[in-house]
């Protein structure tokens, strides 16, 4: 048995190793304990103070362009260590190289993107939102809106499925805005985050206190958050509900941004048949979204709606494609889908399928139970093959629209082909992160989009001219987040991604004075 690695936290400017209360981390392909984590011994109030007194002032002293240059360096460092992180992700999270790259490259790409956003903002400390408005007869009474960095800390709590990207998408925006970050990755996959944080710190470009890392529980950290702080949470709706109810968060109006569960939908519009290329794209995208990262993606497709007369054809074609998925140890070259990340995820996926069946869905493909994995010892590993369910009367069931099975599981359902009904079925999930729709019919798409838009954070349209990337990637240029059960939060989406970390202010006074407060660019002190 190889040595068990003890994860450390990075707090108050140095690495902290706990001596008790450890939680084991296991290789999900072998169930071997590979690491352990604990945050015992950390004084969380001091961690917050350190970020507020060191990281915040140093970041705010830098201009947007200087912080952008810093992000660029961090992105390069990640790229330089890509292979090492992919290997670690394979052991710690059970990812294939392609699935690990989705996380690691996504993290690097997000940092690089925000580096380019920040460079364009230039050497300024505040962002003017508008050109201003005259409030009286002369310009002696003028108003404009601006955004400035808040003086608090961003506590970034992330889910187990994106140990690198999850932190990057929060930290890139926080740092560019001038706000320090305390990262709290999900314990199960925190080794990847620990190593990544080490790589970021080794660059030497992050000011002291700009990044701290908690491996293990958060103790009383959240109860000390105040009015300038932000809790940026990604995880299950149940945990979100618990955390956002904190007395101090409500008393201080602490900002809380939540990215939670989502029963994302794919819709095939009428008029797209098995002979069409667009139909082929739909089948390919849906299967990828079911199996990528073993279905452990917040953006994965959970519900599939097709016109009733195409139900059998789509079922057949999805099954043919899903059959090609080889499930097993990512170390084996033939494997296309790794294990679920933890024993808990396996337990939850098995129960989730049982619950959907209990609600009327019929299993078409897959066992819905643990299986042995290719390249792994018999009886070991959290392997769980793809599952396709079918439900012929979508309105008769509830769980299929509300129970997120966080694994390679989706349910195929019919609708009447009308845009109005498809949009209404999307809405049954009460708020999702992403909805994908496949059609070349502009009028149908317009009606569907109008009906579905209030219930989803992003609509991906697959059409004959589309590039075929699919709906799964949360790209930094587009908003990530959705209403209702998806958490009601909003992240990324270009410059808007900085909003949670900035304070919007209306500035009033004589026009010349107001503009001088906002317009000033300082000297370029960056080297890149
Ligand atoms: P989870 O159990 O809710 O945990 C999420 C994070 O919260 C982890 O870091 C966890 O730490 C932490 N946490 C749990 N209880 C806490 C507490 N009392 N105080 C402070 N932190 C606490 O979710 P998960 O199992 O990691 O992730 C799966 C879920 O995340 C799925 O439902 C998925 O849909 C959702 N997700 C959403 C998005 C999105 O962008 N919308 C993205 C990815 C995943 P420990 O690990 O130490 O318990």
Coordinates of C-alpha atoms and ligand atoms in Angstrom, one line a residue:
X1 CA 0.0 0.0 0.0
X2 CA 1.4 3.4 -0.9
X3 CA 1.8 6.1 1.7
X4 CA -1.2 8.1 2.8
X5 CA -0.7 11.8 2.1
X6 CA -1.8 14.3 4.8
X7 CA -3.4 17.3 3.2
X8 CA -2.4 20.7 4.7
X9 CA -4.3 24.0 4.8
X10 CA -2.6 27.2 3.9
X11 CA -3.5 29.9 6.4
X12 CA -1.9 33.0 7.9
X13 CA 0.9 32.9 5.4
X14 CA 2.0 29.3 6.0
X15 CA 1.1 25.7 5.7
X16 CA -0.8 24.1 8.5
X17 CA -0.9 20.4 9.2
X18 CA -3.6 19.1 11.6
X19 CA -2.9 16.3 14.1
X20 CA -6.3 14.9 14.7
X21 CA -9.9 14.4 13.4
X22 CA -8.8 13.2 10.0
X23 CA -11.3 12.3 7.2
X24 CA -10.0 9.7 4.6
X25 CA -9.8 10.4 0.9
X26 CA -9.9 7.3 -1.3
X27 CA -9.0 6.4 -4.9
X28 CA -12.5 5.7 -6.2
X29 CA -11.2 3.1 -8.7
X30 CA -9.6 0.9 -6.0
X31 CA -11.1 2.2 -2.7
X32 CA -7.5 2.5 -1.4
X33 CA -7.0 5.3 1.2
X34 CA -4.7 7.7 -0.5
X35 CA -4.9 10.8 1.7
X36 CA -6.5 12.3 4.8
X37 CA -7.7 15.8 5.7
X38 CA -8.5 17.8 8.7
X39 CA -8.7 21.4 9.5
X40 CA -8.4 21.0 13.3
X41 CA -6.2 23.5 15.1
X42 CA -7.1 26.4 12.7
X43 CA -8.2 29.7 14.3
X44 CA -10.8 30.7 11.6
X45 CA -11.4 34.2 13.0
X46 CA -7.7 34.9 12.5
X47 CA -7.9 33.5 9.0
X48 CA -10.6 36.0 8.1
X49 CA -8.6 38.8 9.8
X50 CA -5.5 37.9 7.9
X51 CA -7.3 38.1 4.5
X52 CA -9.0 41.4 5.4
X53 CA -5.8 43.0 6.7
X54 CA -3.2 41.6 4.3
X55 CA -4.8 40.2 1.1
X56 CA -7.5 42.8 0.7
X57 CA -5.3 46.0 1.0
X58 CA -2.6 44.5 -1.2
X59 CA -5.0 43.5 -4.0
X60 CA -6.8 46.8 -3.9
X61 CA -3.6 48.7 -4.2
X62 CA -3.1 47.1 -7.5
X63 CA -5.0 48.3 -10.6
X64 CA -7.3 46.0 -12.7
X65 CA -4.5 45.7 -15.3
X66 CA -2.0 44.7 -12.6
X67 CA -4.3 42.1 -11.2
X68 CA -5.0 40.8 -14.7
X69 CA -1.2 40.3 -15.2
X70 CA -1.2 38.3 -12.0
X71 CA -4.0 36.1 -13.4
X72 CA -2.1 35.5 -16.5
X73 CA 0.9 34.2 -14.6
X74 CA -1.3 31.9 -12.5
X75 CA -2.9 30.5 -15.7
X76 CA 0.5 29.8 -17.1
X77 CA 1.6 28.0 -14.0
X78 CA -1.4 25.8 -14.2
X79 CA -0.7 24.9 -17.8
X80 CA 2.9 24.0 -16.8
X81 CA 1.7 21.5 -14.3
X82 CA -1.2 20.1 -16.3
X83 CA 0.0 16.5 -16.6
X84 CA 0.8 16.2 -12.9
X85 CA -2.7 17.6 -12.0
X86 CA -4.4 15.2 -14.4
X87 CA -2.6 12.3 -12.8
X88 CA -3.7 13.5 -9.4
X89 CA -7.2 14.0 -10.5
X90 CA -7.3 10.4 -11.8
X91 CA -6.3 9.1 -8.4
X92 CA -8.3 11.4 -6.2
X93 CA -11.4 11.9 -8.3
X94 CA -11.4 8.9 -10.7
X95 CA -11.3 11.0 -13.8
X96 CA -10.2 9.9 -17.3
X97 CA -7.7 12.3 -18.8
X98 CA -10.5 13.9 -20.9
X99 CA -12.7 14.4 -17.8
X100 CA -9.8 15.7 -15.7
X101 CA -8.8 18.1 -18.5
X102 CA -12.4 19.5 -18.5
X103 CA -11.6 20.6 -14.9
X104 CA -7.9 21.5 -15.2
X105 CA -8.0 23.2 -18.6
X106 CA -11.3 24.9 -17.6
X107 CA -9.5 26.4 -14.6
X108 CA -6.6 27.6 -16.7
X109 CA -8.9 29.0 -19.4
X110 CA -11.0 30.9 -16.9
X111 CA -7.9 32.5 -15.4
X112 CA -6.6 33.4 -18.8
X113 CA -9.9 34.8 -19.9
X114 CA -10.2 37.1 -16.9
X115 CA -6.6 38.2 -17.4
X116 CA -7.7 39.4 -20.9
X117 CA -10.8 41.1 -19.4
X118 CA -8.7 42.9 -16.8
X119 CA -6.1 44.0 -19.2
X120 CA -8.7 45.9 -21.1
X121 CA -9.9 47.6 -18.0
X122 CA -6.6 49.3 -17.7
X123 CA -4.8 50.9 -14.8
X124 CA -7.8 52.1 -12.8
X125 CA -9.2 51.2 -9.4
X126 CA -12.9 51.8 -10.0
X127 CA -15.2 50.9 -12.9
X128 CA -17.6 53.5 -14.3
X129 CA -20.9 51.9 -15.2
X130 CA -22.4 54.7 -17.3
X131 CA -21.6 58.0 -18.9
X132 CA -23.5 59.9 -16.2
X133 CA -26.7 61.9 -16.1
X134 CA -27.4 65.6 -15.5
X135 CA -29.6 66.0 -12.4
X136 CA -30.4 69.7 -12.5
X137 CA -30.3 72.6 -14.9
X138 CA -26.5 72.6 -15.2
X139 CA -23.7 70.0 -15.0
X140 CA -23.0 71.3 -11.4
X141 CA -25.3 68.5 -10.3
X142 CA -24.3 65.3 -12.1
X143 CA -24.6 61.6 -11.3
X144 CA -23.0 58.5 -12.5
X145 CA -22.7 54.9 -11.2
X146 CA -19.4 53.1 -10.5
X147 CA -18.2 49.8 -9.0
X148 CA -15.4 49.6 -6.4
X149 CA -13.8 46.6 -4.7
X150 CA -15.5 45.6 -1.4
X151 CA -13.3 45.4 1.7
X152 CA -14.2 41.9 2.6
X153 CA -13.3 38.3 1.9
X154 CA -14.7 35.8 -0.5
X155 CA -15.2 32.4 1.1
X156 CA -15.3 30.0 -1.9
X157 CA -16.9 26.7 -1.0
X158 CA -16.9 24.2 -3.8
X159 CA -18.3 20.8 -4.7
X160 CA -16.3 17.7 -5.2
X161 CA -16.7 17.5 -9.0
X162 CA -14.6 20.5 -10.0
X163 CA -11.6 20.7 -7.6
X164 CA -9.7 23.0 -9.9
X165 CA -12.2 24.9 -12.0
X166 CA -14.5 25.4 -9.1
X167 CA -11.9 27.5 -7.3
X168 CA -10.7 29.2 -10.5
X169 CA -14.1 30.5 -11.6
X170 CA -14.6 32.1 -8.2
X171 CA -11.0 33.3 -7.5
X172 CA -10.4 34.7 -11.0
X173 CA -13.4 37.1 -10.5
X174 CA -12.6 37.9 -6.9
X175 CA -9.0 38.6 -7.5
X176 CA -9.6 40.7 -10.6
X177 CA -12.1 42.7 -8.5
X178 CA -9.5 43.1 -5.7
X179 CA -11.0 40.7 -3.1
X180 CA -9.0 38.0 -1.3
X181 CA -10.2 34.4 -1.3
X182 CA -10.5 31.7 1.3
X183 CA -10.9 28.4 -0.6
X184 CA -12.7 25.5 0.9
X185 CA -12.8 22.6 -1.5
X186 CA -15.0 19.5 -1.0
X187 CA -12.9 17.2 1.2
X188 CA -13.3 14.1 -1.0
X189 CA -11.3 15.6 -3.9
X190 CA -9.3 18.3 -2.0
X191 CA -5.9 16.8 -2.9
X192 CA -6.2 18.2 -6.4
X193 CA -7.0 21.6 -4.9
X194 CA -4.2 21.4 -2.4
X195 CA -1.6 20.8 -5.0
X196 CA -3.0 23.4 -7.3
X197 CA -2.9 26.0 -4.5
X198 CA 0.7 25.1 -3.9
X199 CA 1.4 25.7 -7.6
X200 CA -0.3 29.1 -7.5
X201 CA 1.6 30.1 -4.4
X202 CA 4.9 29.0 -5.8
X203 CA 4.5 31.6 -8.6
X204 CA 5.1 34.3 -6.0
X205 CA 2.7 36.7 -7.8
X206 CA -0.1 36.4 -5.3
X207 CA 0.1 39.0 -2.5
X208 CA 0.2 37.7 1.0
X209 CA -3.3 36.9 2.2
X210 CA -4.9 36.9 -1.2
X211 CA -5.4 33.1 -1.1
X212 CA -5.9 30.8 1.9
X213 CA -7.0 27.2 1.8
X214 CA -9.0 25.2 4.2
X215 CA -8.8 21.4 3.7
X216 CA -11.4 19.9 6.0
X217 CA -14.3 21.5 7.8
X218 CA -14.9 25.3 8.1
X219 CA -15.3 25.3 11.9
X220 CA -16.9 28.6 12.9
X221 CA -15.5 30.5 9.9
X222 CA -18.9 31.3 8.4
X223 CA -20.4 32.6 11.6
X224 CA -17.8 35.4 11.5
X225 CA -18.6 36.6 8.0
X226 CA -19.8 40.2 7.9
X227 CA -21.3 42.9 5.7
X228 CA -18.3 43.3 3.3
X229 CA -17.8 39.5 2.8
X230 CA -19.2 37.1 0.3
X231 CA -20.0 33.4 0.6
X232 CA -19.7 31.9 -2.8
X233 CA -21.1 28.4 -2.5
X234 CA -21.3 25.6 -5.0
X235 CA -22.9 22.3 -3.9
X236 CA -26.2 20.7 -3.2
X237 CA -29.4 22.6 -2.5
X238 CA -29.6 21.0 0.9
X239 CA -26.2 22.3 2.0
X240 CA -27.0 25.7 0.5
X241 CA -30.2 25.9 2.5
X242 CA -28.3 25.2 5.7
X243 CA -25.5 27.7 5.0
X244 CA -27.5 30.6 3.7
X245 CA -29.7 30.7 6.8
X246 CA -26.8 31.7 9.1
X247 CA -28.0 34.4 11.6
X248 CA -24.9 36.7 11.0
X249 CA -25.3 36.4 7.2
X250 CA -28.9 37.7 7.5
X251 CA -28.1 40.3 10.1
X252 CA -25.2 41.7 8.1
X253 CA -26.7 41.3 4.7
X254 CA -23.7 39.3 3.7
X255 CA -23.8 38.4 0.1
X256 CA -24.4 34.8 -0.6
X257 CA -24.1 33.4 -4.1
X258 CA -25.4 29.9 -4.6
X259 CA -24.8 27.5 -7.4
X260 CA -26.8 24.3 -6.6
X261 CA -28.6 21.3 -8.1
X262 CA -30.1 21.4 -11.5
X263 CA -32.2 19.1 -13.6
X264 CA -31.0 20.3 -16.9
X265 CA -33.1 19.6 -20.0
X266 CA -32.5 18.8 -23.6
X267 CA -35.3 19.3 -26.1
X268 CA -35.5 18.0 -29.6
X269 CA -37.9 20.2 -31.6
X270 CA -40.3 18.7 -34.2
X271 CA -39.2 18.5 -37.8
X272 CA -35.7 17.0 -36.9
X273 CA -35.7 13.3 -37.9
X274 CA -33.2 10.4 -37.7
X275 CA -31.9 11.2 -41.2
X276 CA -30.9 14.8 -40.3
X277 CA -27.4 15.7 -39.2
X278 CA -29.0 17.8 -36.5
X279 CA -30.6 14.7 -35.0
X280 CA -27.2 13.0 -35.0
X281 CA -25.8 16.0 -33.1
X282 CA -28.6 15.8 -30.6
X283 CA -27.9 12.1 -29.9
X284 CA -24.2 12.7 -29.6
X285 CA -24.5 15.7 -27.3
X286 CA -27.0 14.0 -25.0
X287 CA -24.9 10.9 -24.6
X288 CA -21.8 13.0 -23.9
X289 CA -23.7 15.0 -21.3
X290 CA -24.9 11.8 -19.6
X291 CA -21.5 10.2 -19.4
X292 CA -18.9 13.0 -19.2
X293 CA -17.4 13.1 -15.7
X294 CA -19.6 10.1 -15.0
X295 CA -22.6 12.4 -15.0
X296 CA -21.1 14.4 -12.0
X297 CA -21.5 17.7 -13.7
X298 CA -24.0 20.4 -12.5
X299 CA -24.7 21.1 -16.2
X300 CA -25.3 17.4 -17.2
X301 CA -28.5 16.6 -19.0
X302 CA -31.0 14.9 -16.7
X303 CA -34.3 15.2 -18.7
X304 CA -34.7 14.6 -22.4
X305 CA -37.9 15.7 -24.2
X306 CA -38.6 14.6 -27.8
X307 CA -41.8 14.7 -29.9
X308 CA -43.9 11.7 -29.0
X309 CA -43.7 10.1 -32.5
X310 CA -39.9 10.1 -32.1
X311 CA -39.7 8.6 -28.7
X312 CA -38.9 5.0 -29.8
X313 CA -36.3 6.1 -32.4
X314 CA -34.5 8.3 -30.0
X315 CA -34.5 5.6 -27.3
X316 CA -33.0 3.2 -29.7
X317 CA -30.3 5.6 -30.9
X318 CA -29.4 6.7 -27.4
X319 CA -29.0 3.1 -26.2
X320 CA -26.8 2.2 -29.2
X321 CA -24.5 5.0 -28.4
X322 CA -24.5 4.5 -24.6
X323 CA -23.5 0.9 -25.1
X324 CA -20.2 2.1 -26.4
X325 CA -19.3 3.5 -23.0
X326 CA -16.6 1.5 -21.3
X327 CA -16.8 2.0 -17.6
X328 CA -13.7 1.3 -15.4
X329 CA -10.4 2.4 -14.0
X330 CA -9.2 5.5 -16.0
X331 CA -5.7 4.0 -15.9
X332 CA -6.9 1.4 -18.5
X333 CA -6.7 2.8 -22.0
X334 CA -10.0 1.3 -23.1
X335 CA -12.0 3.1 -20.4
X336 CA -14.2 6.1 -21.4
X337 CA -16.0 6.6 -18.1
X338 CA -14.5 6.5 -14.7
X339 CA -16.1 5.6 -11.3
X340 CA -18.3 7.9 -9.2
X341 CA -16.1 9.9 -6.9
X342 CA -17.1 8.5 -3.5
X343 CA -19.0 5.7 -1.8
X344 CA -21.6 8.3 -0.9
X345 CA -22.1 9.3 -4.5
X346 CA -22.5 5.6 -5.5
X347 CA -25.1 5.1 -2.7
X348 CA -26.9 8.2 -3.8
X349 CA -27.0 7.3 -7.5
X350 CA -28.3 3.8 -6.7
X351 CA -31.0 5.2 -4.5
X352 CA -31.8 7.9 -7.0
X353 CA -32.5 5.5 -9.8
X354 CA -34.7 3.4 -7.4
X355 CA -36.7 6.6 -6.5
X356 CA -37.2 7.5 -10.2
X357 CA -38.4 4.0 -10.9
X358 CA -40.7 4.3 -7.9
X359 CA -42.1 7.5 -9.5
X360 CA -43.1 5.7 -12.7
X361 CA -39.9 5.9 -14.8
X362 CA -38.9 2.6 -16.5
X363 CA -35.3 1.6 -16.9
X364 CA -34.4 1.2 -20.5
X365 CA -30.6 0.8 -20.3
X366 CA -28.2 0.1 -17.5
X367 CA -28.6 -1.7 -14.1
X368 CA -28.7 1.3 -11.9
X369 CA -26.5 -0.6 -9.5
X370 CA -22.7 -0.8 -8.8
X371 CA -20.8 -2.7 -11.5
X372 CA -17.3 -4.0 -11.7
X373 CA -15.0 -1.7 -13.7
X374 CA -12.7 -2.6 -16.5
X375 CA -9.1 -2.6 -15.3
X376 CA -10.1 -2.8 -11.6
X377 CA -10.2 -5.5 -9.1
X378 CA -13.5 -7.4 -8.9
X379 CA -15.8 -6.0 -6.2
X380 CA -13.7 -2.8 -5.8
X381 CA -14.4 0.7 -7.0
X382 CA -17.4 3.0 -7.2
X383 CA -18.3 2.0 -10.7
X384 CA -21.8 2.7 -12.0
X385 CA -22.6 2.4 -15.8
X386 CA -24.9 4.8 -17.7
X387 CA -28.6 4.6 -17.1
X388 CA -31.4 5.6 -19.4
X389 CA -34.9 5.7 -18.0
X390 CA -38.1 6.4 -19.9
X391 CA -41.3 8.0 -18.7
X392 CA -44.3 8.2 -21.1
X393 CA -46.4 10.7 -19.1
X394 CA -44.1 13.5 -17.8
X395 CA -46.8 15.3 -15.9
X396 CA -47.8 12.3 -13.9
X397 CA -44.4 12.2 -12.1
X398 CA -42.8 14.6 -9.8
X399 CA -39.3 13.2 -8.8
X400 CA -38.1 13.1 -12.4
X401 CA -38.3 16.9 -12.4
X402 CA -37.0 17.4 -8.8
X403 CA -34.7 14.6 -7.9
X404 CA -31.2 15.2 -9.2
X405 CA -29.4 11.8 -9.5
X406 CA -25.7 13.0 -9.6
X407 CA -24.4 10.3 -11.9
X408 CA -24.7 9.1 -15.5
X409 CA -28.5 9.0 -15.4
X410 CA -31.1 10.6 -17.6
X411 CA -34.8 10.2 -18.3
X412 CA -36.3 10.3 -21.8
X413 CA -39.8 11.7 -22.1
X414 CA -42.3 12.7 -24.8
X415 CA -44.0 16.0 -25.4
X416 CA -46.6 17.1 -28.0
X417 CA -44.1 18.9 -30.2
X418 CA -45.4 22.3 -29.4
X419 CA -42.9 24.9 -28.1
X420 CA -45.3 26.0 -25.4
X421 CA -45.5 22.5 -23.9
X422 CA -41.7 22.0 -24.2
X423 CA -41.1 25.2 -22.3
X424 CA -43.7 24.3 -19.7
X425 CA -41.9 21.0 -19.1
X426 CA -38.6 22.7 -18.7
X427 CA -40.2 24.9 -16.0
X428 CA -41.3 21.8 -14.0
X429 CA -37.8 21.6 -12.6
X430 CA -38.3 25.0 -11.0
X431 CA -35.0 26.5 -12.1
X432 CA -32.1 25.0 -14.0
X433 CA -28.6 26.0 -15.0
X434 CA -28.8 25.1 -18.7
X435 CA -31.3 24.0 -21.3
X436 CA -30.4 22.7 -24.7
X437 CA -32.7 22.8 -27.7
X438 CA -32.1 21.4 -31.1
X439 CA -34.0 23.0 -34.0
X440 CA -33.6 25.0 -37.3
X441 CA -37.1 26.5 -37.0
X442 CA -36.7 30.1 -36.0
X443 CA -40.3 30.7 -35.1
X444 CA -40.5 27.5 -32.9
X445 CA -37.2 28.5 -31.2
X446 CA -38.4 32.0 -30.5
X447 CA -41.6 30.7 -28.8
X448 CA -39.7 28.1 -26.8
X449 CA -37.0 30.6 -25.7
X450 CA -39.6 33.1 -24.6
X451 CA -41.4 30.4 -22.5
X452 CA -38.3 28.7 -21.0
X453 CA -36.0 31.7 -20.4
X454 CA -37.3 32.7 -16.9
X455 CA -36.6 29.1 -15.7
X456 CA -33.1 28.5 -16.8
X457 CA -29.7 30.4 -16.6
X458 CA -28.5 29.5 -20.1
X459 CA -30.1 28.3 -23.3
X460 CA -27.9 26.4 -25.7
X461 CA -29.2 26.1 -29.3
X462 CA -28.0 23.3 -31.4
X463 CA -28.8 24.0 -35.1
X464 CA -27.4 22.9 -38.5
X465 CA -24.9 25.8 -38.4
X466 CA -23.8 25.4 -34.8
X467 CA -20.3 24.3 -33.9
X468 CA -21.4 21.3 -31.9
X469 CA -19.8 22.0 -28.6
X470 CA -22.8 21.0 -26.6
X471 CA -24.2 22.6 -23.5
X472 CA -22.0 21.1 -20.8
X473 CA -19.2 23.6 -20.5
X474 CA -19.6 26.7 -18.2
X475 CA -17.5 29.1 -20.3
X476 CA -16.3 32.3 -18.6
X477 CA -17.8 34.4 -21.3
X478 CA -21.3 33.2 -20.5
X479 CA -23.3 33.4 -17.3
X480 CA -23.2 30.3 -15.1
X481 CA -26.1 30.1 -12.6
X482 CA -29.8 29.6 -12.7
X483 CA -33.0 30.6 -10.8
X484 CA -34.9 28.6 -8.2
X485 CA -33.5 25.3 -7.2
X486 CA -30.3 26.0 -9.2
X487 CA -29.5 28.4 -6.4
X488 CA -30.5 31.7 -7.8
X489 CA -26.8 32.7 -8.2
X490 CA -24.9 34.1 -11.1
X491 CA -21.2 33.6 -11.8
X492 CA -18.9 34.3 -14.7
X493 CA -20.5 35.9 -17.8
X494 CA -17.6 38.3 -18.7
X495 CA -17.3 41.5 -16.7
X496 CA -20.6 40.8 -14.9
X497 CA -18.7 37.9 -13.1
X498 CA -17.0 40.6 -11.0
X499 CA -20.3 42.0 -9.7
X500 CA -20.6 39.9 -6.5
X501 CA -17.2 41.2 -5.4
X502 CA -17.8 44.9 -6.2
X503 CA -19.9 47.5 -4.5
X504 CA -22.0 49.6 -6.8
X505 CA -22.2 53.3 -5.9
X506 CA -24.0 56.3 -7.2
X507 CA -21.6 59.3 -7.3
X508 CA -23.2 62.8 -7.3
X509 CA -21.7 66.2 -7.6
X510 CA -20.2 68.6 -10.0
X511 CA -19.6 66.8 -13.3
X512 CA -15.9 67.6 -13.5
X513 CA -15.3 66.4 -9.9
X514 CA -17.3 63.2 -10.4
X515 CA -15.5 62.4 -13.6
X516 CA -12.1 63.1 -12.1
X517 CA -12.9 60.6 -9.3
X518 CA -13.6 57.9 -11.8
X519 CA -11.6 58.5 -14.9
X520 CA -8.1 58.5 -13.5
X521 CA -5.8 55.9 -14.9
X522 CA -2.6 55.4 -13.0
X523 CA 0.9 54.7 -14.4
X524 CA 1.5 51.3 -15.9
X525 CA 3.6 49.4 -13.4
X526 CA 3.1 46.0 -14.9
X527 CA 5.8 44.2 -16.7
X528 CA 3.8 42.2 -19.2
Ligands
LIG1 P1 -22.3 19.2 -0.9 O1 -22.3 18.0 -0.1 O2 -23.4 20.2 -0.7 O3 -20.9 19.9 -0.5 C1 -20.5 21.1 -1.2 C2 -19.5 21.8 -0.4 O4 -20.0 22.3 0.9 C3 -18.3 20.9 0.1 O5 -17.1 21.7 0.0 C4 -18.6 20.6 1.5 O6 -17.5 20.3 2.2 C5 -19.2 21.9 1.9 N1 -20.1 21.8 3.1 C6 -21.0 20.8 3.4 N2 -21.5 21.1 4.6 C7 -21.0 22.3 5.1 C8 -21.1 23.0 6.2 N3 -22.0 22.7 7.2 N4 -20.4 24.1 6.4 C9 -19.5 24.5 5.4 N5 -19.3 23.8 4.3 C10 -20.0 22.7 4.1 O7 -22.2 18.9 -2.5 P2 -21.2 17.9 -3.2 O8 -21.6 16.5 -2.9 O9 -19.8 18.3 -3.0 O10 -21.5 18.3 -4.7 C11 -22.6 17.8 -5.4 C12 -23.7 18.8 -5.6 O11 -23.1 20.0 -6.0 C13 -24.7 18.4 -6.6 O12 -25.9 18.5 -6.1 C14 -24.4 19.3 -7.8 O13 -25.5 19.6 -8.6 C15 -23.9 20.5 -7.1 N6 -23.1 21.3 -8.0 C16 -23.5 22.5 -8.5 C17 -22.8 23.2 -9.3 C18 -23.3 24.5 -9.9 O14 -22.5 25.3 -10.4 N7 -24.5 24.8 -9.8 C19 -21.5 22.8 -9.7 C20 -21.0 21.6 -9.2 C21 -21.8 20.8 -8.4 P3 -17.1 18.7 2.7 O15 -16.8 18.0 1.4 O16 -16.0 18.9 3.6 O17 -18.4 18.2 3.3

